[in-house]
PDB file of C-alpha atoms in Angstrom:
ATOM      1  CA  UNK A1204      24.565  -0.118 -12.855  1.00 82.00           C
ATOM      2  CA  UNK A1205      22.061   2.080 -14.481  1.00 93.00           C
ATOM      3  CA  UNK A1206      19.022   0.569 -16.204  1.00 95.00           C
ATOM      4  CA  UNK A1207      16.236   2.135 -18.562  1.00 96.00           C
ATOM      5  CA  UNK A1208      12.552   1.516 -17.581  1.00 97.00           C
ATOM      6  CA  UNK A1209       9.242   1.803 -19.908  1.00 96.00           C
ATOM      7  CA  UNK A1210       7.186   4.287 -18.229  1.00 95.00           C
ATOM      8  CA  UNK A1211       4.449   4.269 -20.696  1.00 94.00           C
ATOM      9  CA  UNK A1212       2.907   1.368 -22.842  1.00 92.00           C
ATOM     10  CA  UNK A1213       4.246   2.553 -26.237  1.00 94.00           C
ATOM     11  CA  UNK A1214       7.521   2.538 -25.061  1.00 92.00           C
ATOM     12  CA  UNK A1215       8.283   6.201 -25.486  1.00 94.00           C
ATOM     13  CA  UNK A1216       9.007   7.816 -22.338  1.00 95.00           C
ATOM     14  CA  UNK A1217      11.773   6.143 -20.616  1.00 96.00           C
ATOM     15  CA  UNK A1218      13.591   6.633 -16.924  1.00 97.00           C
ATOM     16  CA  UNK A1219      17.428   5.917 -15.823  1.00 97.00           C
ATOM     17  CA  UNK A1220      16.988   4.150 -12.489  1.00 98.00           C
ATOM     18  CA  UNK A1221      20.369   3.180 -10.753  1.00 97.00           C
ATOM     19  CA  UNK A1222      21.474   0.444  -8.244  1.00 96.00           C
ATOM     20  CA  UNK A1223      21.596   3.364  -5.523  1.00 96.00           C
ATOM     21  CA  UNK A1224      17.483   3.977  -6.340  1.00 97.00           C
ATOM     22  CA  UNK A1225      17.394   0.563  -5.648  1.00 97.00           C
ATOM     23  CA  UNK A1226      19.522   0.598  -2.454  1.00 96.00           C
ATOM     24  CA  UNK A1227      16.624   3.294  -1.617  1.00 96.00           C
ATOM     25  CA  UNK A1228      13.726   1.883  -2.072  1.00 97.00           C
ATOM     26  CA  UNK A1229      15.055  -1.188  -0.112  1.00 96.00           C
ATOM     27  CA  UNK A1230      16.854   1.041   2.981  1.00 95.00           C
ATOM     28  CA  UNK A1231      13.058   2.650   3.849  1.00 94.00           C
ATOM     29  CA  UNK A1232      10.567  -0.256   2.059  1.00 96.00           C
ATOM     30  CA  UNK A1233       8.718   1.784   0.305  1.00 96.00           C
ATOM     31  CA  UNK A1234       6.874  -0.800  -1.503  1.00 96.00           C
ATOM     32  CA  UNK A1235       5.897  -2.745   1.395  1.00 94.00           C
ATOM     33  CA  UNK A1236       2.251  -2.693   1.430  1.00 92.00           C
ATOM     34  CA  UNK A1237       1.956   0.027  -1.232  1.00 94.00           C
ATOM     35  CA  UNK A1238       0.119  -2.719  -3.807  1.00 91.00           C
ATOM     36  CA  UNK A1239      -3.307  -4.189  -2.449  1.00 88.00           C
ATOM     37  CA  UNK A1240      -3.961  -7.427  -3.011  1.00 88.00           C
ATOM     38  CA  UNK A1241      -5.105  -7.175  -6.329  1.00 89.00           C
ATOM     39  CA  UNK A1242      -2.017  -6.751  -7.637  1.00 89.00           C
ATOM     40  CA  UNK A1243      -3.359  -3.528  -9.724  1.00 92.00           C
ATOM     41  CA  UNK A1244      -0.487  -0.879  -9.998  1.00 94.00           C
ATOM     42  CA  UNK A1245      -2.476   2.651 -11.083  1.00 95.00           C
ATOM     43  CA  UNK A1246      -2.321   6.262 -10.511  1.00 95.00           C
ATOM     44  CA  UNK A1247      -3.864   5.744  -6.901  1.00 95.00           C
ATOM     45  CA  UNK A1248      -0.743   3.721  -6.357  1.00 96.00           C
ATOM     46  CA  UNK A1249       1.483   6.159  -7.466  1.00 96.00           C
ATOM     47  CA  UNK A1250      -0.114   8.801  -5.382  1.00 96.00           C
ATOM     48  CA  UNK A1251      -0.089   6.657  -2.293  1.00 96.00           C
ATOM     49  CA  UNK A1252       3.668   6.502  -2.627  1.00 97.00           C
ATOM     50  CA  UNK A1253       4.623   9.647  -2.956  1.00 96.00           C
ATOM     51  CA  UNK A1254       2.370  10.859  -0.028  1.00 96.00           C
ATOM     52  CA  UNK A1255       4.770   8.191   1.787  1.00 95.00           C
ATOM     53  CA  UNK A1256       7.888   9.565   0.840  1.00 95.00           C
ATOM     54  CA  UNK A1257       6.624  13.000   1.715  1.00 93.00           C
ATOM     55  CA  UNK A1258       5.930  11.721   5.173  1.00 93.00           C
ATOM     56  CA  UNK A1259       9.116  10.144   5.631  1.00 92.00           C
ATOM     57  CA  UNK A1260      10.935  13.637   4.193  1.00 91.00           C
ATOM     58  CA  UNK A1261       9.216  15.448   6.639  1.00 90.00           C
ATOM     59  CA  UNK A1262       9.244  13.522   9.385  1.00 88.00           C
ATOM     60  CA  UNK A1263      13.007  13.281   9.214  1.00 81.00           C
ATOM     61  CA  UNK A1264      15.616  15.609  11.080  1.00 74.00           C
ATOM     62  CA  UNK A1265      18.460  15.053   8.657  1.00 78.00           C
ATOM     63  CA  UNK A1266      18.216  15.592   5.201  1.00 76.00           C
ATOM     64  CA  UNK A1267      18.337  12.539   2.986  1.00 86.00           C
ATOM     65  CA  UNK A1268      20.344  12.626  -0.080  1.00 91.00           C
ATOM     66  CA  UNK A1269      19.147   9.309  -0.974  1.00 93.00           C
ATOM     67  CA  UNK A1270      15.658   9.560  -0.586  1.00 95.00           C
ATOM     68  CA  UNK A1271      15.540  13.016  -2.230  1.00 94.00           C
ATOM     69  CA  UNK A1272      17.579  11.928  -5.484  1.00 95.00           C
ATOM     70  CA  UNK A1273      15.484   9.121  -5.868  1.00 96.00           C
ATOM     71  CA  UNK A1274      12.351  11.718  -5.836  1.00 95.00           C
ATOM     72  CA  UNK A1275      13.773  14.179  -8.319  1.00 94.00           C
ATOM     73  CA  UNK A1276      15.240  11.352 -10.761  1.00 96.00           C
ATOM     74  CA  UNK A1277      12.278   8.496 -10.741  1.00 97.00           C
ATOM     75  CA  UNK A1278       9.311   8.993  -8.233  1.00 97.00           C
ATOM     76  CA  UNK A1279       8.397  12.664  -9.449  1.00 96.00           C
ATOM     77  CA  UNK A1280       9.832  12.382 -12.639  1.00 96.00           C
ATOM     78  CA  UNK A1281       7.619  14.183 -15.073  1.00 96.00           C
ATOM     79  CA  UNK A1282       7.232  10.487 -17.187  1.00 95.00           C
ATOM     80  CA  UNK A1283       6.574   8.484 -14.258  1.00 96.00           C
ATOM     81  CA  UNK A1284       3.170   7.343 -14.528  1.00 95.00           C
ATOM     82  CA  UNK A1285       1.451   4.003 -12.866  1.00 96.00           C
ATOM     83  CA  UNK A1286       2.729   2.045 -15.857  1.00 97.00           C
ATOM     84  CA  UNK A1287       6.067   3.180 -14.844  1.00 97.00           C
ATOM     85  CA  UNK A1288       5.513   2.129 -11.488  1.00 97.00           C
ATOM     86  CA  UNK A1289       5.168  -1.315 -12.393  1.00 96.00           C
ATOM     87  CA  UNK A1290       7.918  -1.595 -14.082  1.00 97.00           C
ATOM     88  CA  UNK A1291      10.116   0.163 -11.664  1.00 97.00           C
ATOM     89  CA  UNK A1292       8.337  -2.386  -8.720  1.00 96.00           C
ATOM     90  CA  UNK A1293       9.677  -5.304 -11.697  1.00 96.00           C
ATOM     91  CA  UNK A1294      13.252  -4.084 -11.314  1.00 97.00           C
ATOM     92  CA  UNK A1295      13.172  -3.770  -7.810  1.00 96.00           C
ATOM     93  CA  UNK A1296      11.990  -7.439  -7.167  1.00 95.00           C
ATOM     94  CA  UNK A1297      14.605  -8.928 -10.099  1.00 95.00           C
ATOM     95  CA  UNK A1298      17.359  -6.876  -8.570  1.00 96.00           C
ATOM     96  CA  UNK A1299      16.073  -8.458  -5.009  1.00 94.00           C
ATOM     97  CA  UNK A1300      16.347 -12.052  -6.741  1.00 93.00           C
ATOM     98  CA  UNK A1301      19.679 -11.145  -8.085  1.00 91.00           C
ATOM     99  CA  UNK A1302      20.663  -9.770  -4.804  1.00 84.00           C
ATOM    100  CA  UNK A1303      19.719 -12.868  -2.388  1.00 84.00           C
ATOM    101  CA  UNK A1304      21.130 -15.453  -5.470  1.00 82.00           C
ATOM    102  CA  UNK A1305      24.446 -13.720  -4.949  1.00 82.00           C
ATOM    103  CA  UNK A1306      24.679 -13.809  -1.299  1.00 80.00           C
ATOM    104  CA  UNK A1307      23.390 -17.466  -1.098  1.00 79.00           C
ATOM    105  CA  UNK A1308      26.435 -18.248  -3.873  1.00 81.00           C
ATOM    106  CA  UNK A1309      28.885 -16.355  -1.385  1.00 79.00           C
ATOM    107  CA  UNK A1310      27.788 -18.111   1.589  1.00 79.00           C
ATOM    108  CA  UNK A1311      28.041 -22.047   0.034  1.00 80.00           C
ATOM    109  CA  UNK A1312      31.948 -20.449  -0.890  1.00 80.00           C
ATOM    110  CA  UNK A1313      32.256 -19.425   2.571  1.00 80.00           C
ATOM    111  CA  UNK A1314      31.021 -22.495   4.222  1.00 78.00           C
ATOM    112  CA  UNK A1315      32.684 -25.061   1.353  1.00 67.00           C
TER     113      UNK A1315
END
């Protein structure tokens, strides 16, 4: 699965995102507490998250494939912007939603 997000207002600039982004994002969190409680998404945001990932890049012995493909193809894309971000933080909570419906649906079959 491979979807398109907006990353600016006009609708011009878009970026491919993919299920294994997703997978990602979920495996280390990175959106947990990135968003304050205003629920704002800007450039501050945006910066805040890539200083994460940087720390988690360096901090780590291995090399992750993951983590690094999701850098080069969405998080430093050169059209990812904080509008971007919001959208991409969208995805990531429908594809949670999707996510938890399906495993709720497969454990009623499992218990029926």
């Amino acid at each position: 699965m491979t979807t398109k997000i907006q990353t600016n207002a006009s609708g011009t600039r878009n970026i491919e995102v993919s299920e294994r982004h997703l997978q990602t994002i979920d495996r280390y969190q990175l959106f947990r507490d990135l968003i304050d409680s205003n629920g704002i998404v800007d450039e501050p945001v945006l910066d805040k998250l890539k200083l994460n990932i940087r720390a988690l890049l360096e901090a780590s012995v291995e090399q992750n494939k993951d983590l690094l493909d999701l850098c080069l193809d969405v998080i430093y894309h050169q059209n990812m912007k904080a509008y971007g971000l919001q959208q991409l933080v969208l995805l990531y909570i429908n594809w949670k939603d999707l996510a938890a419906g399906e495993q709720a649906e497969e454990q009623a079959a499992e218990e029926a």
